[in-house]
GROMACS .gro file of N, CA and C in nm:
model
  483
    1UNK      N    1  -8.713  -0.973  -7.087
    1UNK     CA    2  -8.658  -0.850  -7.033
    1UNK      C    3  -8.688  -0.734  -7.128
    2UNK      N    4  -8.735  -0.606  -7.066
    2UNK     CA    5  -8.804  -0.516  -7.143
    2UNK      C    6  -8.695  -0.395  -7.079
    3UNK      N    7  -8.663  -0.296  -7.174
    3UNK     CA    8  -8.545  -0.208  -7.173
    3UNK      C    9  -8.460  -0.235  -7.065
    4UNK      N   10  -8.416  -0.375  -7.010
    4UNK     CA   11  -8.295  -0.426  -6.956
    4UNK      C   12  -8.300  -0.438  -6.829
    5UNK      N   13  -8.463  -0.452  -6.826
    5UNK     CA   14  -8.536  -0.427  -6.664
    5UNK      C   15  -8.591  -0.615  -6.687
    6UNK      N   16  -8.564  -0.659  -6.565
    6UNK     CA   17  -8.677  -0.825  -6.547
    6UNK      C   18  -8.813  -0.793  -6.516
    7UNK      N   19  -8.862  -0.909  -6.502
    7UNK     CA   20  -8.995  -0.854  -6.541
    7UNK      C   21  -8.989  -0.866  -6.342
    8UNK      N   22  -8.900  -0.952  -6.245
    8UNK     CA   23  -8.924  -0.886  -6.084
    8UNK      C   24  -8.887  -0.763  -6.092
    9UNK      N   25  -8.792  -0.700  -6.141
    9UNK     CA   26  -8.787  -0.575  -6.141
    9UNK      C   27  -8.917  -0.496  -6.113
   10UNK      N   28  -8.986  -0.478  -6.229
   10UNK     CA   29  -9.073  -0.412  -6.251
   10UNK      C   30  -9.262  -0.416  -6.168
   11UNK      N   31  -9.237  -0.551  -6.135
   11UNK     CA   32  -9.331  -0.537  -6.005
   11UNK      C   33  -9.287  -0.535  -5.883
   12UNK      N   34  -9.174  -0.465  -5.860
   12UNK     CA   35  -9.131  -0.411  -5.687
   12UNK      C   36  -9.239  -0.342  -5.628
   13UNK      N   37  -9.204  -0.227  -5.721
   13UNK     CA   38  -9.287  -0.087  -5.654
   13UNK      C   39  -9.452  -0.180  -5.589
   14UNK      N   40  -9.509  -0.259  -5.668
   14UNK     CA   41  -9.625  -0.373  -5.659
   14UNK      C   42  -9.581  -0.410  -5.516
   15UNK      N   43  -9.496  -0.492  -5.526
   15UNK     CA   44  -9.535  -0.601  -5.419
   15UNK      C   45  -9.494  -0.526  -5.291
   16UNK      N   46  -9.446  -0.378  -5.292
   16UNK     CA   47  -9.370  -0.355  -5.189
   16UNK      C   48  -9.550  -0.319  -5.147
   17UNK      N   49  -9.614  -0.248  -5.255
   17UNK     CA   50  -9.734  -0.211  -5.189
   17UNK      C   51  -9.834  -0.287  -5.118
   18UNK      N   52  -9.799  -0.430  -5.193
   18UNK     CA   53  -9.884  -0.502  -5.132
   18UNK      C   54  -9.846  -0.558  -5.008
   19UNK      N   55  -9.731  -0.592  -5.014
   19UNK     CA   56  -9.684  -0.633  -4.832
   19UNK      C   57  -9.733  -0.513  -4.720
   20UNK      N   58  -9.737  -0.363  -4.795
   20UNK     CA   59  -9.789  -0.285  -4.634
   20UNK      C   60  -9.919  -0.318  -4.656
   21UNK      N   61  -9.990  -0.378  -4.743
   21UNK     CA   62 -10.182  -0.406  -4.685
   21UNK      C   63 -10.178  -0.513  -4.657
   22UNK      N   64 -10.083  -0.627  -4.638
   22UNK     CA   65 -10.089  -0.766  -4.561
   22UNK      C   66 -10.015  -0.719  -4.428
   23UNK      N   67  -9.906  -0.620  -4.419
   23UNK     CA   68  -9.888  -0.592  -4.294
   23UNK      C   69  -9.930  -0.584  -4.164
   24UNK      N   70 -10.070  -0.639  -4.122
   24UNK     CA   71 -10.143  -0.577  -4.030
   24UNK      C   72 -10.059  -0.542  -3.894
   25UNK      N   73 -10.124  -0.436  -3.795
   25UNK     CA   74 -10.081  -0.432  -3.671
   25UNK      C   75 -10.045  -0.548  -3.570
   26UNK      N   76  -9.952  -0.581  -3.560
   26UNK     CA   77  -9.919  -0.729  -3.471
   26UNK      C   78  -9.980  -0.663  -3.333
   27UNK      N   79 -10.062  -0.769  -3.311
   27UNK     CA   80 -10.153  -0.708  -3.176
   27UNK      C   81 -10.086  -0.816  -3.054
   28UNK      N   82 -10.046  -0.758  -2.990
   28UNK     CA   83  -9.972  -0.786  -2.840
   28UNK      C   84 -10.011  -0.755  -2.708
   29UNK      N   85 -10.055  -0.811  -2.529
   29UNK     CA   86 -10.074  -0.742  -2.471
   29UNK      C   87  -9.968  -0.752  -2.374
   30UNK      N   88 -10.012  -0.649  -2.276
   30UNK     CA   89  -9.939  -0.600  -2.134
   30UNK      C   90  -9.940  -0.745  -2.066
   31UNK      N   91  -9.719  -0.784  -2.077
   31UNK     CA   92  -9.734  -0.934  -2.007
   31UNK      C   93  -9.722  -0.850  -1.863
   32UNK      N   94  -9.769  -0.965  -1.766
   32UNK     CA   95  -9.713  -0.958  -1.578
   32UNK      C   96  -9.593  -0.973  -1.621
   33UNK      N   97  -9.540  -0.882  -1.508
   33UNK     CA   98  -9.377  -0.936  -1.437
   33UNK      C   99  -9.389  -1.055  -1.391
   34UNK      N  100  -9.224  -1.073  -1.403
   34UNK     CA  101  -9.193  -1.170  -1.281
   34UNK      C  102  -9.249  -1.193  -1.152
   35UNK      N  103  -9.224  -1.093  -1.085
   35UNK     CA  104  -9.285  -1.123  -0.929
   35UNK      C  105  -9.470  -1.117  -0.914
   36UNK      N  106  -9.509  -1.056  -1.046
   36UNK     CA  107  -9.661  -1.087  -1.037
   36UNK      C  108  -9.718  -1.223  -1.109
   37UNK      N  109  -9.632  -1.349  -1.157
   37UNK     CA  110  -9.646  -1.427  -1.224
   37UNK      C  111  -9.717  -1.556  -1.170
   38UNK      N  112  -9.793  -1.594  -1.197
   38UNK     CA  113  -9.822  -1.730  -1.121
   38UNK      C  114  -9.885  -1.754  -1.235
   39UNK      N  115  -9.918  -1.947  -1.222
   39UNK     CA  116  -9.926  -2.015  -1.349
   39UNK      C  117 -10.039  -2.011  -1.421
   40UNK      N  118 -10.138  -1.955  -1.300
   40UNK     CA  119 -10.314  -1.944  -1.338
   40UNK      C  120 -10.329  -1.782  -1.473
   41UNK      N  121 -10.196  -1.700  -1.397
   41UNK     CA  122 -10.212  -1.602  -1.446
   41UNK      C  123 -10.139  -1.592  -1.593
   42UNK      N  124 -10.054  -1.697  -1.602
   42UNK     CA  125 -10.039  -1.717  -1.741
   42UNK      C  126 -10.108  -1.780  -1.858
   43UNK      N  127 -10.178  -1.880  -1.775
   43UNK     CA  128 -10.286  -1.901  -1.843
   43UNK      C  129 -10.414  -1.806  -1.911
   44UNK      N  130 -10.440  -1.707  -1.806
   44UNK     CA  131 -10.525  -1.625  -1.836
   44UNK      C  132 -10.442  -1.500  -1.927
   45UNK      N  133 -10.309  -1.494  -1.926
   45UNK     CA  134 -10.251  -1.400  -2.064
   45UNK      C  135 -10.261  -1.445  -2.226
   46UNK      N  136 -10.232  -1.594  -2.156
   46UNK     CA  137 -10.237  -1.650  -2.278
   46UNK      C  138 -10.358  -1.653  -2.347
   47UNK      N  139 -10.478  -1.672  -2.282
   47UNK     CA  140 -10.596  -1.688  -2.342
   47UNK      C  141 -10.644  -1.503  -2.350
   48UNK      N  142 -10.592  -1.410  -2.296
   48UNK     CA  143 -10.612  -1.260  -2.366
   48UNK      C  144 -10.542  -1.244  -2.492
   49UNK      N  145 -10.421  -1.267  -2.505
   49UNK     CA  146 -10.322  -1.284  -2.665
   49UNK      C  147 -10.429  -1.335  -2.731
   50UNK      N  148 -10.452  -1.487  -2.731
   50UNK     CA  149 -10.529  -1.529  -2.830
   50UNK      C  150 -10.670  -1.482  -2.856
   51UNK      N  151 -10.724  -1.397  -2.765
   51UNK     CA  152 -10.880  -1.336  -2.815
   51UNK      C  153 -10.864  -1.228  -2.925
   52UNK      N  154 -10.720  -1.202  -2.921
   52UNK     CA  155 -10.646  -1.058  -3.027
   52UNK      C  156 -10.632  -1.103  -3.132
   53UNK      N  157 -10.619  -1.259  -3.163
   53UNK     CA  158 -10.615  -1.311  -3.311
   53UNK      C  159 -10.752  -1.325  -3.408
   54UNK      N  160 -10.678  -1.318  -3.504
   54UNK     CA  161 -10.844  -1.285  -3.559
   54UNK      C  162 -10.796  -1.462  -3.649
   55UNK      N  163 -10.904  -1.554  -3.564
   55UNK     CA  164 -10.971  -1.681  -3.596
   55UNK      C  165 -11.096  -1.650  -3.636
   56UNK      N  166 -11.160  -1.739  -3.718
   56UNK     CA  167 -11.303  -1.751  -3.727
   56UNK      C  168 -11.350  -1.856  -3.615
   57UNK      N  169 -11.454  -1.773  -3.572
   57UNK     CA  170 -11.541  -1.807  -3.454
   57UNK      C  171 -11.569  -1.938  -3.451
   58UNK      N  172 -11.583  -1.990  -3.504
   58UNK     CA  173 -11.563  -2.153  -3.571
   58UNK      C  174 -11.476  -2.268  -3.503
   59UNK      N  175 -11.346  -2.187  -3.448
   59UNK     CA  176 -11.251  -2.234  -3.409
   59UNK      C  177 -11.288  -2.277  -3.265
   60UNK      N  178 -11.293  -2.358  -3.195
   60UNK     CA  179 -11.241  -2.384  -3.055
   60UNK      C  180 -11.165  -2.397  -3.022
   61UNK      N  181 -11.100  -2.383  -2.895
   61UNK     CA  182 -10.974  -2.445  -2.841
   61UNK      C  183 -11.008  -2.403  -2.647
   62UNK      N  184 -10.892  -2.516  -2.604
   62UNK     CA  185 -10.867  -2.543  -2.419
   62UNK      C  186 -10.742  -2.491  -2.441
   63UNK      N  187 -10.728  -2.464  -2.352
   63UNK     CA  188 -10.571  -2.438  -2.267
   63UNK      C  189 -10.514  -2.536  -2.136
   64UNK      N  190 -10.409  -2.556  -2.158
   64UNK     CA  191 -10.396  -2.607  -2.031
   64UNK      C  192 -10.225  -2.609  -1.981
   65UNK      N  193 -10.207  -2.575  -1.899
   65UNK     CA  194 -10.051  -2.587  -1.816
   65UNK      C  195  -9.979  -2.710  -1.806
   66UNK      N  196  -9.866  -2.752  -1.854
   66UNK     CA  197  -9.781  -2.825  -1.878
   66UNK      C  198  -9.668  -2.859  -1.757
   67UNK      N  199  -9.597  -2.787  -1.812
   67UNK     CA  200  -9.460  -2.833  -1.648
   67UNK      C  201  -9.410  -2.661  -1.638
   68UNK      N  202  -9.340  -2.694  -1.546
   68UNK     CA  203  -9.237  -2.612  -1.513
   68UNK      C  204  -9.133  -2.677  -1.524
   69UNK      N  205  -9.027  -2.568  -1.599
   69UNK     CA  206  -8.912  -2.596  -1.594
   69UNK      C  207  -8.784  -2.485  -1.539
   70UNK      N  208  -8.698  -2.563  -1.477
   70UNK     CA  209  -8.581  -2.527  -1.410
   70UNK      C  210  -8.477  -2.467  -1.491
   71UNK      N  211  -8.418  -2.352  -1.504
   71UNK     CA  212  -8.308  -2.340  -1.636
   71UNK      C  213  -8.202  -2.268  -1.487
   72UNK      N  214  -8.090  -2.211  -1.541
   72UNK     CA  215  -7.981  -2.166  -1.477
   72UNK      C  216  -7.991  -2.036  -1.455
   73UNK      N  217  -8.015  -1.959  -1.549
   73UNK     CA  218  -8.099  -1.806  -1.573
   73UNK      C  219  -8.170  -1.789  -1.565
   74UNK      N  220  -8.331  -1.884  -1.603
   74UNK     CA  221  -8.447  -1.840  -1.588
   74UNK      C  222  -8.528  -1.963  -1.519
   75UNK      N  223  -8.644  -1.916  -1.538
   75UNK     CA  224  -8.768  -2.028  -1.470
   75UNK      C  225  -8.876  -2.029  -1.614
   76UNK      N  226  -8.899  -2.121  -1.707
   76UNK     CA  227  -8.937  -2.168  -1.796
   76UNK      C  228  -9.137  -2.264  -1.734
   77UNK      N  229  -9.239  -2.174  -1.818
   77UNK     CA  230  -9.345  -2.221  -1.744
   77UNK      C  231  -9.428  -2.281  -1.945
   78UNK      N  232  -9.431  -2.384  -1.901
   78UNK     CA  233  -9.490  -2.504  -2.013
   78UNK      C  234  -9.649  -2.470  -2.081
   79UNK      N  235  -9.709  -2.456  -2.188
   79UNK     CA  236  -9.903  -2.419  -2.196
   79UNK      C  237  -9.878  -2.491  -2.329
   80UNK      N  238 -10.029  -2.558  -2.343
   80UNK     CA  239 -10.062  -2.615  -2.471
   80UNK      C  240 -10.168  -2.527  -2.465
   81UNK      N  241 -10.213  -2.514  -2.637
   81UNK     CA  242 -10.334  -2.499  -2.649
   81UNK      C  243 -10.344  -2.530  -2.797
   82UNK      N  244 -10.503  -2.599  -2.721
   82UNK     CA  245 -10.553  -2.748  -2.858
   82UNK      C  246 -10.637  -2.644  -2.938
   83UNK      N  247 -10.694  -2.684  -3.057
   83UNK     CA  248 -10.770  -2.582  -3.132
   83UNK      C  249 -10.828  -2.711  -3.194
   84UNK      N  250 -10.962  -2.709  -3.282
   84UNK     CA  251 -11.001  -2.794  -3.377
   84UNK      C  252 -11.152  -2.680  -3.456
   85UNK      N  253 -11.186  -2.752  -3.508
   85UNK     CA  254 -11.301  -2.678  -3.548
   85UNK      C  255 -11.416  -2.768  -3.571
   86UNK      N  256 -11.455  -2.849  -3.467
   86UNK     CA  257 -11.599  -2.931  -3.487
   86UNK      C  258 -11.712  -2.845  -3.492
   87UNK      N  259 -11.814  -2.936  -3.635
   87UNK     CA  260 -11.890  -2.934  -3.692
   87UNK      C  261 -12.035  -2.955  -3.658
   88UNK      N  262 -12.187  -2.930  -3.700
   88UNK     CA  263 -12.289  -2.975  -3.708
   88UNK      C  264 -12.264  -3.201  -3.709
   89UNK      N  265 -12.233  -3.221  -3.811
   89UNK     CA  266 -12.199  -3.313  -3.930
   89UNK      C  267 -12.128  -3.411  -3.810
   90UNK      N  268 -11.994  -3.322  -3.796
   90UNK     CA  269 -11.882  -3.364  -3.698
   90UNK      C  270 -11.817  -3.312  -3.575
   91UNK      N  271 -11.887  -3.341  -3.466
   91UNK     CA  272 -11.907  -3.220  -3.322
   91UNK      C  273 -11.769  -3.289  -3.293
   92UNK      N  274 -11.739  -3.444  -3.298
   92UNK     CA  275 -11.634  -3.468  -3.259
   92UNK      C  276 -11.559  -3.467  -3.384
   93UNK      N  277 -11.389  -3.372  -3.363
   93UNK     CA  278 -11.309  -3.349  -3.526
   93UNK      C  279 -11.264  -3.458  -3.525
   94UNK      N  280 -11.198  -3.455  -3.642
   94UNK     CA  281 -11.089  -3.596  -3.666
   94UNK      C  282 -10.926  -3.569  -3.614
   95UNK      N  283 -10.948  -3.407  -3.659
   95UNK     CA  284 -10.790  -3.411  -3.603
   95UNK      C  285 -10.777  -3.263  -3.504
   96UNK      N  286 -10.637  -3.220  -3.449
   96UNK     CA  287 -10.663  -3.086  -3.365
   96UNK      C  288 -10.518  -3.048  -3.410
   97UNK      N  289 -10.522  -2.940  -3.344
   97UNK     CA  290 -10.368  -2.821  -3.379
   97UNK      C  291 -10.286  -2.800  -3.231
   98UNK      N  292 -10.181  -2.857  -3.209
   98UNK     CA  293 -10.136  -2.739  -3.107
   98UNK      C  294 -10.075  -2.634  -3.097
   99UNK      N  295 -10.088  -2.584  -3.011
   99UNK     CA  296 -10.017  -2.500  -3.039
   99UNK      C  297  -9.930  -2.485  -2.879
  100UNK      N  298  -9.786  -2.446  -2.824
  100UNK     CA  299  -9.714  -2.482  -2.759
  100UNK      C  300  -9.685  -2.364  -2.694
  101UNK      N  301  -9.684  -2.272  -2.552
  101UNK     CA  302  -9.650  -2.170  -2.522
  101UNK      C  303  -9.545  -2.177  -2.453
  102UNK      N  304  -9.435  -2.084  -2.437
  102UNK     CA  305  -9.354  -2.131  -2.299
  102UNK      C  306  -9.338  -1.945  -2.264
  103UNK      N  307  -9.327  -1.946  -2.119
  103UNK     CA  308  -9.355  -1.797  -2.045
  103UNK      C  309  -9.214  -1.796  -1.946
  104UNK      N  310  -9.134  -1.764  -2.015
  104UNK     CA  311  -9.004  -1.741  -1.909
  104UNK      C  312  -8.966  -1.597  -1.875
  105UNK      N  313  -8.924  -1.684  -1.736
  105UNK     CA  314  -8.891  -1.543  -1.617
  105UNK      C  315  -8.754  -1.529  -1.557
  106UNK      N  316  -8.692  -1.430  -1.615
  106UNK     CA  317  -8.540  -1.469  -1.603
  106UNK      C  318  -8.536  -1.430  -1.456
  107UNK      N  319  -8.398  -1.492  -1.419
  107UNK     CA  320  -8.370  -1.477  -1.308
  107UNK      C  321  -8.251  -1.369  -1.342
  108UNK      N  322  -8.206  -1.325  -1.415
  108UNK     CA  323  -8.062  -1.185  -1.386
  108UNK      C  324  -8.172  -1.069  -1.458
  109UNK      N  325  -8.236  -1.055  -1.488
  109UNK     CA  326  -8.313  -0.911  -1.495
  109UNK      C  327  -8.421  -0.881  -1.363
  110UNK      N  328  -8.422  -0.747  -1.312
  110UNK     CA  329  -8.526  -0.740  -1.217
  110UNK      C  330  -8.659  -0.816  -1.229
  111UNK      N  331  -8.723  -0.847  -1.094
  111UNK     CA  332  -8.820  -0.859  -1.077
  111UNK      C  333  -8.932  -0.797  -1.152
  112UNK      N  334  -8.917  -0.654  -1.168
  112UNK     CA  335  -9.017  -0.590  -1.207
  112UNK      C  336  -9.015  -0.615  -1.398
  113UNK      N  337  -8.947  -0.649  -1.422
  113UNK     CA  338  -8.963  -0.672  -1.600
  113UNK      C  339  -9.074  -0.770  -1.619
  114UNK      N  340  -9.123  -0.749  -1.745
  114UNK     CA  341  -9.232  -0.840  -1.759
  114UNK      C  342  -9.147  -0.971  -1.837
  115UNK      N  343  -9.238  -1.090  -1.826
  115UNK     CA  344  -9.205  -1.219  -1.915
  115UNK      C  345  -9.151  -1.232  -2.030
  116UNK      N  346  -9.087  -1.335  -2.065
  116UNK     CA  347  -9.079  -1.339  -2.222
  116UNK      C  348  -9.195  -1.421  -2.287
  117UNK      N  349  -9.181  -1.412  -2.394
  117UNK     CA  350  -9.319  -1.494  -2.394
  117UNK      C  351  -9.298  -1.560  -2.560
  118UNK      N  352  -9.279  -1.677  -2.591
  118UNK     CA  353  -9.289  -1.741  -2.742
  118UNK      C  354  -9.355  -1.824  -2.740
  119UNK      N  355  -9.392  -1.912  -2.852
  119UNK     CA  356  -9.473  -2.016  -2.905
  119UNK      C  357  -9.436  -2.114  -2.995
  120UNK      N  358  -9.476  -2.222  -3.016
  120UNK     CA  359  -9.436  -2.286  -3.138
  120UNK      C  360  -9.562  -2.382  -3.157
  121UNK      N  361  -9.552  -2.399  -3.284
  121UNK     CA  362  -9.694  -2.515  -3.381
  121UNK      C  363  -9.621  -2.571  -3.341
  122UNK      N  364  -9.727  -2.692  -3.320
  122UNK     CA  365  -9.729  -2.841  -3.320
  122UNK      C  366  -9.630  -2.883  -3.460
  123UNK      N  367  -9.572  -2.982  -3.418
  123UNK     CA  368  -9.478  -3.025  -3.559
  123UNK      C  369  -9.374  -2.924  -3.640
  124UNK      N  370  -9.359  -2.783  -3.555
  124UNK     CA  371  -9.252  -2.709  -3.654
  124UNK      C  372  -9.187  -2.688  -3.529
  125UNK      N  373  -9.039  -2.630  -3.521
  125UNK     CA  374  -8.947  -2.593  -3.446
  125UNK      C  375  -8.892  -2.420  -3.425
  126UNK      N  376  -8.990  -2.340  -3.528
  126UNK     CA  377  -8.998  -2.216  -3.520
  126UNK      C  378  -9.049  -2.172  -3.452
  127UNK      N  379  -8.963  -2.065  -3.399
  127UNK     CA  380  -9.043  -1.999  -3.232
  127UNK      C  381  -9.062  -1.840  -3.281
  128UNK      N  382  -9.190  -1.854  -3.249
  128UNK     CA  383  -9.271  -1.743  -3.263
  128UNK      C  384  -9.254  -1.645  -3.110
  129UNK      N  385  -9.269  -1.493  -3.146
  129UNK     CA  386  -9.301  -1.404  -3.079
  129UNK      C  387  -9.391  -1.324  -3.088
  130UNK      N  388  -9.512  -1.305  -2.977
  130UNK     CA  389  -9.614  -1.227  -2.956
  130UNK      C  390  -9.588  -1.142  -3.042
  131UNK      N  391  -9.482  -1.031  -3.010
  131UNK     CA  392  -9.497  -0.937  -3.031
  131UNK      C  393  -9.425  -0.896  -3.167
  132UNK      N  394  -9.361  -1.000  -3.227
  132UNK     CA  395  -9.277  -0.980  -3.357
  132UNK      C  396  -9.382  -1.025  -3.441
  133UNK      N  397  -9.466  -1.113  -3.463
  133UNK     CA  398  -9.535  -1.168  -3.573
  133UNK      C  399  -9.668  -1.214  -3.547
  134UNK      N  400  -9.763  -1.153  -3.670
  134UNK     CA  401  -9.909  -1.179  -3.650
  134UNK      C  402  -9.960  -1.361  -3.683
  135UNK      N  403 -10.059  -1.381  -3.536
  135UNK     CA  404 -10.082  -1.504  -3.568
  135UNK      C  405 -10.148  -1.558  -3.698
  136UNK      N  406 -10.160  -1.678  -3.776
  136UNK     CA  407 -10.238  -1.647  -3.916
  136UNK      C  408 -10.316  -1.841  -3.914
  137UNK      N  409 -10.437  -1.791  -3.901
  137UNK     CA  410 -10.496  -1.852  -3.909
  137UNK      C  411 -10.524  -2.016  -3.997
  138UNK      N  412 -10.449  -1.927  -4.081
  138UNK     CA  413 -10.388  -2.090  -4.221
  138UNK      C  414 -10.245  -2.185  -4.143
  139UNK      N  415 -10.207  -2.141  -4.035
  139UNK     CA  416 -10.160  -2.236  -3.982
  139UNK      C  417 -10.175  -2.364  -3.873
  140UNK      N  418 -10.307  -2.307  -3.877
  140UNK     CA  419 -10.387  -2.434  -3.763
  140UNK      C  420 -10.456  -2.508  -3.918
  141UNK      N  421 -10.507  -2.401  -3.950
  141UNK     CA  422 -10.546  -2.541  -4.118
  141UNK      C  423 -10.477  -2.629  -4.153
  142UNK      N  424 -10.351  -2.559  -4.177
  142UNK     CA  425 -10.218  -2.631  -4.265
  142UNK      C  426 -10.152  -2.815  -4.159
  143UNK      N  427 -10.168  -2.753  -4.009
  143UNK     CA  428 -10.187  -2.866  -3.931
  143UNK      C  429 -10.319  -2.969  -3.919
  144UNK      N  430 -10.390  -2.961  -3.898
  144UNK     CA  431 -10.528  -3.013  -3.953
  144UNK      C  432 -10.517  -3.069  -4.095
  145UNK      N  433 -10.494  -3.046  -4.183
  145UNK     CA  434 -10.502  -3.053  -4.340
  145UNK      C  435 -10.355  -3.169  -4.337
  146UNK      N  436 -10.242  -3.162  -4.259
  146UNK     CA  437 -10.155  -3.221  -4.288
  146UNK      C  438 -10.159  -3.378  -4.166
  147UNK      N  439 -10.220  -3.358  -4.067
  147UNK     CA  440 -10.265  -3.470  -4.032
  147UNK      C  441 -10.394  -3.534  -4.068
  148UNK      N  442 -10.431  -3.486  -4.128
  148UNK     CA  443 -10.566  -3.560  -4.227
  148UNK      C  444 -10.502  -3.665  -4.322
  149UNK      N  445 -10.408  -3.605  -4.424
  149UNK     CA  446 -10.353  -3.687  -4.496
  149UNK      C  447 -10.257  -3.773  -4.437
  150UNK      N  448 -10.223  -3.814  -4.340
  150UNK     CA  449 -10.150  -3.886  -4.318
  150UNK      C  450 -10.226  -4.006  -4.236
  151UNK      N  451 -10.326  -3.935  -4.187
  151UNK     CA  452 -10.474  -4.064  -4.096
  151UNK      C  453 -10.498  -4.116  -4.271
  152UNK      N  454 -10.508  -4.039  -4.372
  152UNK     CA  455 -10.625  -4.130  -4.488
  152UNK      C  456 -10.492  -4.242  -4.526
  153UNK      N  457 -10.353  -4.149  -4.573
  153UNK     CA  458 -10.225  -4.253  -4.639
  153UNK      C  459 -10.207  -4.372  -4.480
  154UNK      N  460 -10.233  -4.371  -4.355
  154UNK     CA  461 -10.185  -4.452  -4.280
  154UNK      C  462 -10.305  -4.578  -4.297
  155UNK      N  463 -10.428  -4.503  -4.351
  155UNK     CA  464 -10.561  -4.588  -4.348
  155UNK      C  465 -10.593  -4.675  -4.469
  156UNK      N  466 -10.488  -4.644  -4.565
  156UNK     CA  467 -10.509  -4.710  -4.729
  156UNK      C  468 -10.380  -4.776  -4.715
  157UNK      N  469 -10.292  -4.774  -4.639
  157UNK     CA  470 -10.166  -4.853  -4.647
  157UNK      C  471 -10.201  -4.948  -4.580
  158UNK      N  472 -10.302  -4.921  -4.422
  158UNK     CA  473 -10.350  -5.067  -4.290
  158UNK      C  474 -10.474  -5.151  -4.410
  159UNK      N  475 -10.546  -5.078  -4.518
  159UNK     CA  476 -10.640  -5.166  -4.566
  159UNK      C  477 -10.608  -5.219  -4.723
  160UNK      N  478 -10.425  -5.168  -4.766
  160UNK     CA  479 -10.354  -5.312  -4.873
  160UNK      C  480 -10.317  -5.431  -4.846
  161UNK      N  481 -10.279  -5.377  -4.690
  161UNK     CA  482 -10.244  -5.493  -4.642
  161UNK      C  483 -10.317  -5.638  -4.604
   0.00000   0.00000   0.00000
């Protein structure tokens, strides 16, 4: 401690600067309403959101529609979408990412309001919003990277045995 200051103290003014250049613009688009909603057309929002993320081109991924679900208030509509990044080397990957959409349409707000719209990774329980938080690319890694190690530890534990 230097004249009674910590040393976090003294890189605030720092990190405050650096969080507005990691800040980027959370890029979001124009959801359909309710009454313009159908399941093809959520599909095709979903796959406009994700052209707004900045992945490396590298990345593939499908989409595909899940269920519908019934709630008391709303109407709840189900989307996966797989991601991997096959290779020259390895066209088929070893492992993939999901990623989980759900597009609900309440039933006590007008017709004319648009969707809600969240997400969640594969394997976490945090629900993401379009429009609150930028997608980040180290989290389809971090899935990939964390089922890797668990195919090699499931593959050295089947060959002690």
């Amino acid at each position: 401690m230097e004249n009674g200051r910590s040393s976090t103290e003294e890189h605030l003014p720092e990190q405050e600067e650096k969080d507005k250049e990691t800040k980027c613009v959370i890029k979001d688009i124009q959801w359909t309403t309710g009454e313009d909603f159908t399941v093809e057309r959520g599909k095709e929002q979903i796959e406009e959101l994700i052209s707004t993320w900045e992945v490396h081109e590298s990345w593939l991924h499908w989409s595909e529609f899940l269920q519908e679900e019934e709630l008391k208030d709303s109407k709840r509509y189900h989307y996966r979408v797989c991601w991997s990044m096959p290779t020259r080397r390895k066209p088929i990957p070893r492992a993939t990412a999901s990623i989980f959409f759900v597009i609900e349409i309440s039933k006590l707000k007008p017709a004319t309001s648009p969707v809600e719209v969240f997400f969640t990774l594969e394997s976490s329980r945090l629900i993401h919003r379009p429009e609150q938080c930028r997608f980040r690319e180290k989290w389809l890694k971090d899935i990939i990277e964390n089922k890797l190690i668990l195919m090699e530890r499931s593959h050295l534990q089947n060959s002690s045995n």
